[in-house]
Coordinates of C-alpha atoms in Angstrom, one line a residue:
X1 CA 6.0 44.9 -20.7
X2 CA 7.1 46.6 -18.0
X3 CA 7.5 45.4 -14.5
X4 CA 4.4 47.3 -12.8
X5 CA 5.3 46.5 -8.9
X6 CA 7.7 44.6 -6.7
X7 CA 6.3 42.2 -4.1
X8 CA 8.0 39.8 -1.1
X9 CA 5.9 37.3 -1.7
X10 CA 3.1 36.5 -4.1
X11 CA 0.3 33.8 -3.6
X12 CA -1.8 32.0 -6.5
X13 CA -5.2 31.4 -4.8
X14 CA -7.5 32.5 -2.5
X15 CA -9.0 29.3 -0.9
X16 CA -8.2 27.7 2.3
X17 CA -4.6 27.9 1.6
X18 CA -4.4 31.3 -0.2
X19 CA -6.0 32.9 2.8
X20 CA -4.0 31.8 5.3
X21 CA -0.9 31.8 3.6
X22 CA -2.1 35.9 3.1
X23 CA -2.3 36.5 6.6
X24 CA 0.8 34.5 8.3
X25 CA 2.8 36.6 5.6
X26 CA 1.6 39.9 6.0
X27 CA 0.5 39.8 9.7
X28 CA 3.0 37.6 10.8
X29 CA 5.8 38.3 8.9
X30 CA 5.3 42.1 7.8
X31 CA 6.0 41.1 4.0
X32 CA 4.6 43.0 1.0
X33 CA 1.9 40.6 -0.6
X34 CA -0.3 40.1 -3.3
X35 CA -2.7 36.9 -4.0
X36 CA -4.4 36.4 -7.6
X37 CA -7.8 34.6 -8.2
X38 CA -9.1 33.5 -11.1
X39 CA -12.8 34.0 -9.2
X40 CA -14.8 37.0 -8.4
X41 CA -14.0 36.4 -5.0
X42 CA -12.3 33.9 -2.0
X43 CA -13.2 30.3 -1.4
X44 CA -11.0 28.2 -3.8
X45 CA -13.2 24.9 -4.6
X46 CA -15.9 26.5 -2.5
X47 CA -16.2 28.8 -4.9
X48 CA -16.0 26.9 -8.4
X49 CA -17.9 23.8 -7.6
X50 CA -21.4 24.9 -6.7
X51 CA -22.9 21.5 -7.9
X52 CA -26.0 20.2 -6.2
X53 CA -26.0 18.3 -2.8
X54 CA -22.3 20.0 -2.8
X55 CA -20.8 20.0 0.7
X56 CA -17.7 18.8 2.7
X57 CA -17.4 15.8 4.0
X58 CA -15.1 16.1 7.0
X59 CA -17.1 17.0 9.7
X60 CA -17.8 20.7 10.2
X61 CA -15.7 21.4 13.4
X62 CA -12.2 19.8 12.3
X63 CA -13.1 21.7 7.9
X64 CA -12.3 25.0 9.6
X65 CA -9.2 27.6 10.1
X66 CA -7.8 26.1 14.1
X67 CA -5.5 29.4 14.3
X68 CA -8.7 31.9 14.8
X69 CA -9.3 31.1 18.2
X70 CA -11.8 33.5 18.9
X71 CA -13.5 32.4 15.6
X72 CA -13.7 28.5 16.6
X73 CA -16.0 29.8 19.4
X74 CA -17.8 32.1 17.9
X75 CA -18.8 30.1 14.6
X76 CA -21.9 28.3 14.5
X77 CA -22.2 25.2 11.8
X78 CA -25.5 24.3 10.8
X79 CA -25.1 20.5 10.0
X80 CA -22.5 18.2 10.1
X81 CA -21.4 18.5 6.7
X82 CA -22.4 21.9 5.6
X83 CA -23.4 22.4 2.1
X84 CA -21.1 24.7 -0.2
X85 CA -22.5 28.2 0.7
X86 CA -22.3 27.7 4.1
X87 CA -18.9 26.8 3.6
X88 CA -17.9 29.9 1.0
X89 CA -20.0 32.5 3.6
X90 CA -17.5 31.3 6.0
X91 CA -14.5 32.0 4.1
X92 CA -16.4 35.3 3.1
X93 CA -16.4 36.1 6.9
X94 CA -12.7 34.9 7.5
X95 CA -11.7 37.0 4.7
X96 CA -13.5 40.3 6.2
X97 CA -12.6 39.2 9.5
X98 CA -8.6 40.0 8.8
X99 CA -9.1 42.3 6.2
X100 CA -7.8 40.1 3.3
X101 CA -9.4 41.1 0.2
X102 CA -7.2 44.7 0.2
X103 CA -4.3 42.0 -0.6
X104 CA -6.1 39.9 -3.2
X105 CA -6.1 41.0 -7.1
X106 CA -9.3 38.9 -7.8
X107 CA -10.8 37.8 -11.9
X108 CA -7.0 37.7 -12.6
X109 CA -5.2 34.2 -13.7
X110 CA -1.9 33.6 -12.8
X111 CA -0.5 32.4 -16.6
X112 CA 3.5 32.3 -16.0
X113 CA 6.4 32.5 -13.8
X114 CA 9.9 32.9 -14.3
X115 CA 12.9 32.3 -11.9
X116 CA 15.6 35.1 -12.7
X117 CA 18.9 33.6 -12.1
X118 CA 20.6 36.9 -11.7
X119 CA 18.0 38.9 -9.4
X120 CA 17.2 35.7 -7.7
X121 CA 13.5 36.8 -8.1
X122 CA 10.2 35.2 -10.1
X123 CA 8.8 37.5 -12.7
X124 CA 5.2 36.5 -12.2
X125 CA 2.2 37.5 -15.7
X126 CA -1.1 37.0 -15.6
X127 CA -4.2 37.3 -17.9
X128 CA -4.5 40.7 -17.3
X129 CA -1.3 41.9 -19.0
X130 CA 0.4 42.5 -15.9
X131 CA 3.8 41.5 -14.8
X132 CA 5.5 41.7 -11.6
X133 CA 8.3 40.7 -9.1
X134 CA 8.4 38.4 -6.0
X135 CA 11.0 37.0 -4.4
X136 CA 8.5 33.9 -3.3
X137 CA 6.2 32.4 -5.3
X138 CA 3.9 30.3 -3.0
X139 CA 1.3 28.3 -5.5
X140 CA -2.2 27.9 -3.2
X141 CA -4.4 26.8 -6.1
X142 CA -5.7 23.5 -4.4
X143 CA -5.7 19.9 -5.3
X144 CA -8.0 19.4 -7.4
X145 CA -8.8 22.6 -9.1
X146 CA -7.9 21.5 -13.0
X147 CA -11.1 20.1 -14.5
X148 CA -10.8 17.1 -16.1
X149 CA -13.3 16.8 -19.6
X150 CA -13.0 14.2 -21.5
X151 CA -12.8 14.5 -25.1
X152 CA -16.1 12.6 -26.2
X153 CA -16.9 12.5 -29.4
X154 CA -20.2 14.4 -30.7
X155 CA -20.3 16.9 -27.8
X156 CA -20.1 19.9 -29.7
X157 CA -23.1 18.7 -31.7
X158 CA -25.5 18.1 -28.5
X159 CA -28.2 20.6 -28.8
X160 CA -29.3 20.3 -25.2
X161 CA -27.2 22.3 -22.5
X162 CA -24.3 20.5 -20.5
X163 CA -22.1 21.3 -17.5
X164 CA -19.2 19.8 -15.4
X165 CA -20.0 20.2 -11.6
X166 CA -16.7 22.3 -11.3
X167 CA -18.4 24.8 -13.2
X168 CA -21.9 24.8 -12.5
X169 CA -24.1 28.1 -13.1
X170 CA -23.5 30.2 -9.9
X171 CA -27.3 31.4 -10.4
X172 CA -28.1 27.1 -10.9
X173 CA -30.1 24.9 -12.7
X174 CA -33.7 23.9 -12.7
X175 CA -33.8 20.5 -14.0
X176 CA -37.7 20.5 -13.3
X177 CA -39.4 18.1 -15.9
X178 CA -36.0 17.7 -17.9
X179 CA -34.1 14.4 -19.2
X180 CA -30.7 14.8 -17.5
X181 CA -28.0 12.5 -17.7
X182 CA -25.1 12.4 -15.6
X183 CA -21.7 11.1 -16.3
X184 CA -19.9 9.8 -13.6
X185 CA -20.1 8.0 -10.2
X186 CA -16.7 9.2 -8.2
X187 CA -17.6 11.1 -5.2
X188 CA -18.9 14.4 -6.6
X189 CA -21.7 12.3 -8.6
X190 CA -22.3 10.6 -5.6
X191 CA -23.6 13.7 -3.8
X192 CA -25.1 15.7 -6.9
X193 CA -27.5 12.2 -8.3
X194 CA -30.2 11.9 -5.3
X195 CA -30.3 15.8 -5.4
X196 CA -30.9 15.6 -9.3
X197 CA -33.2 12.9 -9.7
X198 CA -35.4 14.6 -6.8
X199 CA -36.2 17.5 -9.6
X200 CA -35.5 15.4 -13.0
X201 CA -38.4 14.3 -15.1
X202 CA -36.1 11.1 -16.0
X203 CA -32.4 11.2 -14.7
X204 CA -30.3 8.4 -16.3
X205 CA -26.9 7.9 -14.7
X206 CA -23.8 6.4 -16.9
X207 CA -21.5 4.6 -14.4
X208 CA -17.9 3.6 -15.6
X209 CA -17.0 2.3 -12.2
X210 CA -19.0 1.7 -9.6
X211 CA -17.9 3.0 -5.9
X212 CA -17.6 1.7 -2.4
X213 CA -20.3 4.5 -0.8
X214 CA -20.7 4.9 2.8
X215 CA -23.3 6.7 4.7
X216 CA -22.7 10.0 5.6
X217 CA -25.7 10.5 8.3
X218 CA -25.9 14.2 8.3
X219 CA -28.1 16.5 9.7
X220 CA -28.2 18.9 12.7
X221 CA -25.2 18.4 15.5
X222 CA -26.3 17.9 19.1
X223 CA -25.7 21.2 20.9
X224 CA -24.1 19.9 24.0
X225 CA -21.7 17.8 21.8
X226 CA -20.9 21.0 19.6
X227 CA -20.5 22.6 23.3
X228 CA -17.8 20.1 24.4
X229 CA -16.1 20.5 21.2
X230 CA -15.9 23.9 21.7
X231 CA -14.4 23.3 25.2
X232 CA -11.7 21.2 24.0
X233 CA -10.6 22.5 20.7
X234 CA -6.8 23.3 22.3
X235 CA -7.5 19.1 22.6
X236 CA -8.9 18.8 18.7
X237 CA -6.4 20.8 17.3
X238 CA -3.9 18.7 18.9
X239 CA -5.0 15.5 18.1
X240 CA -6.0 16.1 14.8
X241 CA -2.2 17.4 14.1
X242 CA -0.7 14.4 15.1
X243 CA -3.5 12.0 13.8
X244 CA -2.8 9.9 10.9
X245 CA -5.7 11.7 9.0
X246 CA -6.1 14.6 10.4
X247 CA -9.4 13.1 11.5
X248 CA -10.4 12.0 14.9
X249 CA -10.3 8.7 13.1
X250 CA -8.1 5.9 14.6
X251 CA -7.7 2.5 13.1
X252 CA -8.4 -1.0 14.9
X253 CA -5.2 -1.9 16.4
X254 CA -5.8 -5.9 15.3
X255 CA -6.2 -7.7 12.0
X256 CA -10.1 -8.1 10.9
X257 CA -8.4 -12.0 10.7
X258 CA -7.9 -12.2 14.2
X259 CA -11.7 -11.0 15.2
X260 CA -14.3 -13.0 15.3
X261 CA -17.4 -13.2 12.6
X262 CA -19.3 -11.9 15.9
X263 CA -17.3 -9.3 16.5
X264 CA -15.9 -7.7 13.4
X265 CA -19.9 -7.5 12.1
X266 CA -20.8 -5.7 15.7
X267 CA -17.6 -3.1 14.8
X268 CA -18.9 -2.8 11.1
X269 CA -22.1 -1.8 12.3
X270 CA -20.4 0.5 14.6
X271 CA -18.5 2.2 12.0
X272 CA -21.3 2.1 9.7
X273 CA -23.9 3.6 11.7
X274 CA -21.4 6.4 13.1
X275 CA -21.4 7.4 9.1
X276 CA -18.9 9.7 7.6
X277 CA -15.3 8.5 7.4
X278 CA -15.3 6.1 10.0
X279 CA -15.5 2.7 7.8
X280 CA -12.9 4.3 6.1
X281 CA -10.5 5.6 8.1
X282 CA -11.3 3.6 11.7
X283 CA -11.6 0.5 10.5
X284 CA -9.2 -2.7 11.2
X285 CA -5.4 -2.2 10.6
X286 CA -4.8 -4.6 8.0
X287 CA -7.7 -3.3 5.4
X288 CA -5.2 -1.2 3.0
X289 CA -2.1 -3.9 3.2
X290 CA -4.2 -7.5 2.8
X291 CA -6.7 -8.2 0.4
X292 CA -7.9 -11.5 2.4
X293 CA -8.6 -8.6 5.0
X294 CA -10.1 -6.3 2.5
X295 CA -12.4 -8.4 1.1
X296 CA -14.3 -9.2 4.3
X297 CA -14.5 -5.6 4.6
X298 CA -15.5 -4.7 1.2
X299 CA -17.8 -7.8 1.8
X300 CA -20.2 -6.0 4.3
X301 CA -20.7 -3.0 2.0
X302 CA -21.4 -5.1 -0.5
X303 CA -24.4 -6.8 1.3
X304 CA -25.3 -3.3 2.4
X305 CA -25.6 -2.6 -1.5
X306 CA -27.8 -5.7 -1.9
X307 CA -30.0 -4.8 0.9
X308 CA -30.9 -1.2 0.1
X309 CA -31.4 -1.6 -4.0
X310 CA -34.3 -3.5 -4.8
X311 CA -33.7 -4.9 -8.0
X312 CA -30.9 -7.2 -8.0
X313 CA -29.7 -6.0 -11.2
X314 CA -29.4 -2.9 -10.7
X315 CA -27.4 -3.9 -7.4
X316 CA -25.1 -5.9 -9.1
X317 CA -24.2 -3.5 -11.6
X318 CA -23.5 -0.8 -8.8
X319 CA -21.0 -3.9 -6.8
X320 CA -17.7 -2.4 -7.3
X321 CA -15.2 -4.9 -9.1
X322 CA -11.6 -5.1 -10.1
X323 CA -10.3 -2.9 -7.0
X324 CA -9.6 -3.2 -3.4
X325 CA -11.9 -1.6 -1.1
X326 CA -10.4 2.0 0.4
X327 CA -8.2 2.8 -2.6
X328 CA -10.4 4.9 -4.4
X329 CA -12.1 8.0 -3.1
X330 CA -14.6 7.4 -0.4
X331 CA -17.6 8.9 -1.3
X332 CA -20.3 9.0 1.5
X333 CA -23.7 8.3 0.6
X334 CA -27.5 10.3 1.7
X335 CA -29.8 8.6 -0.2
X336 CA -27.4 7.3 -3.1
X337 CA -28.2 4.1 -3.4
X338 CA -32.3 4.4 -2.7
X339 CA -31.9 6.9 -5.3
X340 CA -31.8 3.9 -7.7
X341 CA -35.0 2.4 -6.4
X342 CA -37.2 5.4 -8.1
X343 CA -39.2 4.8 -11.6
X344 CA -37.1 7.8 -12.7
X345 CA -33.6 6.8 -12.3
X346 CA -32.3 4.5 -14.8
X347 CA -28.2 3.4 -14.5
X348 CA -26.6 2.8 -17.4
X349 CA -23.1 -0.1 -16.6
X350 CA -21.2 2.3 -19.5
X351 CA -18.1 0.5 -18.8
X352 CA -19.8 -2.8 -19.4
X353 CA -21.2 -1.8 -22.3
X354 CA -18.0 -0.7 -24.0
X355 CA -18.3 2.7 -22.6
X356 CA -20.1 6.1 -24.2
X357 CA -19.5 5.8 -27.8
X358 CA -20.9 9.3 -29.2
X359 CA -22.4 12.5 -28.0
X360 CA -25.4 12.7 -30.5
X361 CA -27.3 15.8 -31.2
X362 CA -29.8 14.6 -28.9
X363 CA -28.2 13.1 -26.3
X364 CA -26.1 9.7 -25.4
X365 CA -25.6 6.7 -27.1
X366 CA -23.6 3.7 -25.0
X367 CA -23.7 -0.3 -25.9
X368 CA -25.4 0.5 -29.3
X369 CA -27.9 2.2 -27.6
X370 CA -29.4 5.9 -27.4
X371 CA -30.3 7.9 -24.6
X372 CA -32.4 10.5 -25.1
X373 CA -31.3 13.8 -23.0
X374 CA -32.4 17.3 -22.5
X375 CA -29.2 17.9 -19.7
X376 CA -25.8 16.3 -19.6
X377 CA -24.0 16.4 -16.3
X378 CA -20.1 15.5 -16.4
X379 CA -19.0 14.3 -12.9
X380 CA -15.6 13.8 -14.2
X381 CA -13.5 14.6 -12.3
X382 CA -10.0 16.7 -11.9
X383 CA -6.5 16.4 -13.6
X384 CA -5.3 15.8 -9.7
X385 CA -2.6 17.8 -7.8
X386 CA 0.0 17.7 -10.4
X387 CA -2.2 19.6 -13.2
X388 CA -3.1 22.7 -11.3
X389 CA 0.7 23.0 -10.4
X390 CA 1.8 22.8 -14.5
X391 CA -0.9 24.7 -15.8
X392 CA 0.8 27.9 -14.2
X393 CA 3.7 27.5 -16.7
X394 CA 6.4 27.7 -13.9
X395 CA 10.3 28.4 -15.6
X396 CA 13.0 27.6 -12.7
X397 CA 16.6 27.5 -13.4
X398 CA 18.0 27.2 -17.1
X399 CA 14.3 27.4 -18.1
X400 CA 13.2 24.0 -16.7
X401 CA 9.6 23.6 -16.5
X402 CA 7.7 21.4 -14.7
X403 CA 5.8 19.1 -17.5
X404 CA 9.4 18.4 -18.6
X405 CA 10.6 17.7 -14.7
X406 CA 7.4 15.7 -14.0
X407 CA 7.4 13.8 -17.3
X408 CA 7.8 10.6 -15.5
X409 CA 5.6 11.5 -12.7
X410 CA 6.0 14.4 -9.7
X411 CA 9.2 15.0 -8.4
X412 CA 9.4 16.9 -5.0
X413 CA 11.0 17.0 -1.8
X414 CA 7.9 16.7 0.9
X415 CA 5.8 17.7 -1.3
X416 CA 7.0 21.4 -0.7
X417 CA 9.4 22.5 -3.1
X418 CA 10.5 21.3 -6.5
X419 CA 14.8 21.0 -7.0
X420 CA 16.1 24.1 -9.5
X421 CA 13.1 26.2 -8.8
X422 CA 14.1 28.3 -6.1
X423 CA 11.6 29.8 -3.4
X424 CA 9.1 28.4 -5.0
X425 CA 7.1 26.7 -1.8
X426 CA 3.6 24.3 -3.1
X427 CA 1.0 24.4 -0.6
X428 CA 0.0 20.8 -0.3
X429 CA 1.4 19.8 -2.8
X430 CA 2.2 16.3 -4.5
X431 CA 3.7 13.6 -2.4
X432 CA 2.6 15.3 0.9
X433 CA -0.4 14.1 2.5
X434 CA -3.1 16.6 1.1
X435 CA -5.8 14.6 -0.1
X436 CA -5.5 11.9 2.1
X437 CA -5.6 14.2 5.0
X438 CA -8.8 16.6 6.2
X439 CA -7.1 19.1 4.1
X440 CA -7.3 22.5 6.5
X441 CA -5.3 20.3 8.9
X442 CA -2.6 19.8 6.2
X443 CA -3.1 23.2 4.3
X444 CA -2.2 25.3 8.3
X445 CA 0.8 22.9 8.6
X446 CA 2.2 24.0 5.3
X447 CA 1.3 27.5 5.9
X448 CA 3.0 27.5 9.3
X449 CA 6.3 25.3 8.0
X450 CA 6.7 27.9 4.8
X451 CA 6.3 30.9 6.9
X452 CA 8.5 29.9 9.4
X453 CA 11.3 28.9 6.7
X454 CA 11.1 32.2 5.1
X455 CA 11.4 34.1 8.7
X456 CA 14.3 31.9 9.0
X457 CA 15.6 33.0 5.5
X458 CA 15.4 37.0 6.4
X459 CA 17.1 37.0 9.7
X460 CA 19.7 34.9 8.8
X461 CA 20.1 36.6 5.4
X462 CA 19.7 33.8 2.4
X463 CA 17.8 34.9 -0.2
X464 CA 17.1 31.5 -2.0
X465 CA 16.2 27.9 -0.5
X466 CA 15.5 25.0 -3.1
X467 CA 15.7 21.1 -2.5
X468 CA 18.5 19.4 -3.5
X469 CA 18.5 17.0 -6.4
X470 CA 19.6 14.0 -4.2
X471 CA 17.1 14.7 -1.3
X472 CA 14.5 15.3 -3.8
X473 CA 15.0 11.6 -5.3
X474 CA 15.3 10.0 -1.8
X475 CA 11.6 11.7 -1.2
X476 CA 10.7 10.3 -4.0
X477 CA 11.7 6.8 -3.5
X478 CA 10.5 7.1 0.2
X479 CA 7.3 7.9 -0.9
X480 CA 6.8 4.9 -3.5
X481 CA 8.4 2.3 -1.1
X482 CA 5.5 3.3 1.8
X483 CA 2.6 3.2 -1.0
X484 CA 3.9 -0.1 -2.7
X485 CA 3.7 -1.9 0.2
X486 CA -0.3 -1.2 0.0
X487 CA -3.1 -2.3 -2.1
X488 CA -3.4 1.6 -3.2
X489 CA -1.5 0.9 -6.2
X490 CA -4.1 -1.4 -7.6
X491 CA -6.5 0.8 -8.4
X492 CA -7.2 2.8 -11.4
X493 CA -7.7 5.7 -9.6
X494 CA -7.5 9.4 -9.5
X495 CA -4.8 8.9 -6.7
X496 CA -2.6 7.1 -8.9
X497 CA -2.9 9.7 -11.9
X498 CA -4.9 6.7 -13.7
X499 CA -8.4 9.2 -14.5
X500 CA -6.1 10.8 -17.2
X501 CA -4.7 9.3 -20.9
X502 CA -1.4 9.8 -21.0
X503 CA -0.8 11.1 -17.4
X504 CA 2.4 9.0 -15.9
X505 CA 1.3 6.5 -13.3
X506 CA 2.4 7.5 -10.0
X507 CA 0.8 8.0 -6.7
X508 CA 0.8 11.3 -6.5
X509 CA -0.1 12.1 -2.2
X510 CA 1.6 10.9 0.8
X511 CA 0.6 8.1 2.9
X512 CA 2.7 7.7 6.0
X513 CA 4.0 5.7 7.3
X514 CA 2.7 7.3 10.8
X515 CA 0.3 9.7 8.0
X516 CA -0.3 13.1 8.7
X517 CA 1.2 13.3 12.4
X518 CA 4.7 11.6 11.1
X519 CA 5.1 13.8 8.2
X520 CA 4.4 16.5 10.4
X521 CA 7.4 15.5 12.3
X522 CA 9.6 14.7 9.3
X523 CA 9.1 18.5 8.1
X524 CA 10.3 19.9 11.8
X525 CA 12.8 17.5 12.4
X526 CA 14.2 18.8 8.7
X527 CA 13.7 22.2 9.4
X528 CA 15.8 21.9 13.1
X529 CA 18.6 20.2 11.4
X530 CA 19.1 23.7 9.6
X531 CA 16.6 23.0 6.5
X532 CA 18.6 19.3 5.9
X533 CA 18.1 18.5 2.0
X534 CA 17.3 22.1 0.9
X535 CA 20.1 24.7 -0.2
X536 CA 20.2 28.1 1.1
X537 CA 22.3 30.7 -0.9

């Protein structure tokens, strides 16, 4: 087919990242640019996963664009954590704001990309039939955009309707006097459940590991405090930046060893009653590196557990097991937990029970036993910041891919670019903070970093940059060393690639050592010593 147009740049998303990445190009720069969605229109997870109880769960003021000035003052957030079409009517009004959707090809897939060696350009196809030029190729599509369905046996013969909450109905579901079972208790279930079982004749929730959830205490924001943040946002932005989570989340700077019983509990309660992130992320020092220290943490939620579910049980089998505290996802909790005190919430310990063995025509059966279901929910989760990346069948030079440069686990340098696939920049991508990070915070630093490398590129004429091989492997080994010396590795999570069979184990984000702010210096400290482990041609 022939090539239909010729672009400077082109972008593969139209979330968070897509949309800014759009406008620092075009506005910024003056390049020629075209961004492709596979949606009907902007918002990136905002507008796949429409999921019940689905909402962010940084707090509204820092989950928002910090380059809009005007915009940061003008916005108003209803709640603390705003639910998802708050969040997609923002991104709606961003987009209209700047005039973005004249740039964005939307209901188009991005299905391939080729790096010509002699043209130095990408040849870029999509679902459409269509096939043009670029001479960037800047993948936006998100973290966890790649929906992870497991292959259960008997699901094609279920005569009841089923859904993963990445792909719920947009028009919804009315679960009103219906048997619905949900699959899952990662931090997607975790919201969705006590929205469920408020309309479910009988909702029965299969757990395969049970979660460390912490309160999120939402509701409306105090307007004088939304005020002073609104004074101070030149402050926010700042400290966010150079945070080590892009939060306004600091850690204790003492071991929970060296506290007293007295006065760690009085700092748990703290944490705990602040809700959102802050058990998580504000908590003592030494909670991700020793498990003595992690235990007495993981400890208090534990009791927490205990004291909110009624029948001991149940509370045991939601007592997480087998993992350290803080090296899963945190998922925060409204009304999770009490959820499992109503007469029509039954939890089924899956795992326990040798896990689901069989989809029937009529529902689930687990431990030799059948669960009768109208509704199957699948909270299952996402093939995690590497799959999004491989399922756009990128080609670099001599026809490398990426499944067969990843086969071991993700390669990259920063987590930016990939060595032999030129100008190819990945917008949070593995082994940079991302999902360990409130992601906007990470998503403008990219946007800003890639933007100014390819300025740099034009007015000092290079038409390709790419990591070298032996900085590429020095990431690499960078990035393991800092995460080995942590409990992270531990854990069967999604963070470690272990929610997938057959997908290498390797920690796939980027967590520090100074977290967010370091690697922010890292990247500008590479890109004054004249782009140091990239090559420019």
């Amino acid at each position: 087919m022939a090539i239909t147009q010729n672009f400077d740049a082109v972008v593969i998303g139209a979330g968070f990242s897509g949309l800014h990445m759009l406008k620092s190009l075009r506005d910024k720069l003056g390049l020629k640019v075209r961004v492709y969605e596979t949606g009907e229109t902007v918002g990136g997870t905002w507008y796949w996963n429409r999921y019940p109880g689905a909402r962010c769960d940084s707090d509204a003021y820092i989950y928002c664009f910090t380059w809009d000035k005007q915009l940061l003052q003008e916005w108003q957030w209803s709640e603390r954590y705003p639910e998802q079409p708050e969040i997609l009517n923002y991104l709606e009004h961003v987009a209209k704001r700047h005039d973005l959707k004249r740039d964005i090809q939307f209901n188009t897939s991005v299905t391939s990309a080729e790096f010509d060696e002699t043209t130095n350009l990408w040849t870029v196809r999509t679902d459409t039939g269509e096939e043009v030029t670029t001479r960037y190729l800047i993948p936006a599509v998100g973290t966890l955009s790649t929906t992870n369905m497991p292959q259960f046996k008997g699901l094609e013969n279920f005569k009841g309707k089923w859904y993963h909450t990445s792909r719920f109905p947009h028009t919804g579901i009315d679960f009103t006097n219906k048997r619905v079972g949900v699959v899952g208790t990662g931090a997607t279930a975790v919201q969705a459940i006590p929205e469920i079982a408020q309309q479910a004749k009988q909702l029965t929730v299969f757990q395969r590991t049970a979660n460390y959830c912490v309160p999120a205490r939402n509701g409306k924001v105090d307007p004088e405090l939304a005020k002073a943040r609104k004074a101070d946002y030149e402050g926010i932005a700042k400290r966010i930046r150079e945070s080590f989570f892009g939060q306004e989340h600091y850690f204790i700077p003492k071991s929970v060893l060296e506290a007293t019983p007295v006065e760690r509990e009085r700092e748990f309660d703290r944490m705990w009653d602040a809700g959102g992130f802050a058990f998580w992320l504000a908590n003592y020092q030494d909670m991700f590196f020793s498990q003595e220290a992690n235990d007495i943490c993981a400890d208090y939620i534990k009791r927490k557990i205990r004291k909110t579910v009624k029948d001991p049980v149940v509370a045991e089998k939601l007592m997480p097991k087998g993992y350290a505290y803080g090296t899963k996802r945190q998922p925060l909790d409204t009304n999770y937990y009490d959820t499992f005190n109503k007469d029509n919430v039954l939890l089924v310990d899956a795992k326990a029970d040798g896990g689901i063995e069989e989809i029937t025509e009529t529902g689930i059966r687990a431990g030799g036993k059948e669960y009768a279901l109208d509704v199957i929910v699948f909270a299952t989760g996402f093939d995690a910041m590497t799959g999004p990346l491989k399922a756009l069948n990128l080609k670099g030079r001599g026809g490398r891919t990426l499944d067969r440069e990843w086969l071991n686990g993700p390669h990259t340098y920063l987590g930016i670019s990939v060595a032999g696939f030129p100008n190819l920049f990945t917008i949070t991508g593995p082994q940079s903070p991302s999902v360990l990070s409130n992601m906007p915070v990470s998503i403008e630093q990219h946007v800003e970093w890639i933007t100014d490398c390819i300025e740099t590129m034009r007015k000092t004429g290079k038409t390709t940059i790419e990591a070298t091989p032996a900085a590429q492997d020095q990431w690499v080994a960078h990035v393991n060393e800092i995460v080995n010396a942590t409990l992270m590795t531990s854990a069967n999570s999604w963070y470690m690639s272990a929610n997938i069979p057959g997908k290498p184990r390797a920690f796939l984000p980027y967590l520090g050592p100074e977290g967010v702010g370091g690697y922010r210096k890292k990247c500008d400290e590479v890109a004054a010593k004249g782009y140091e482990g990239f090559e420019l041609a």
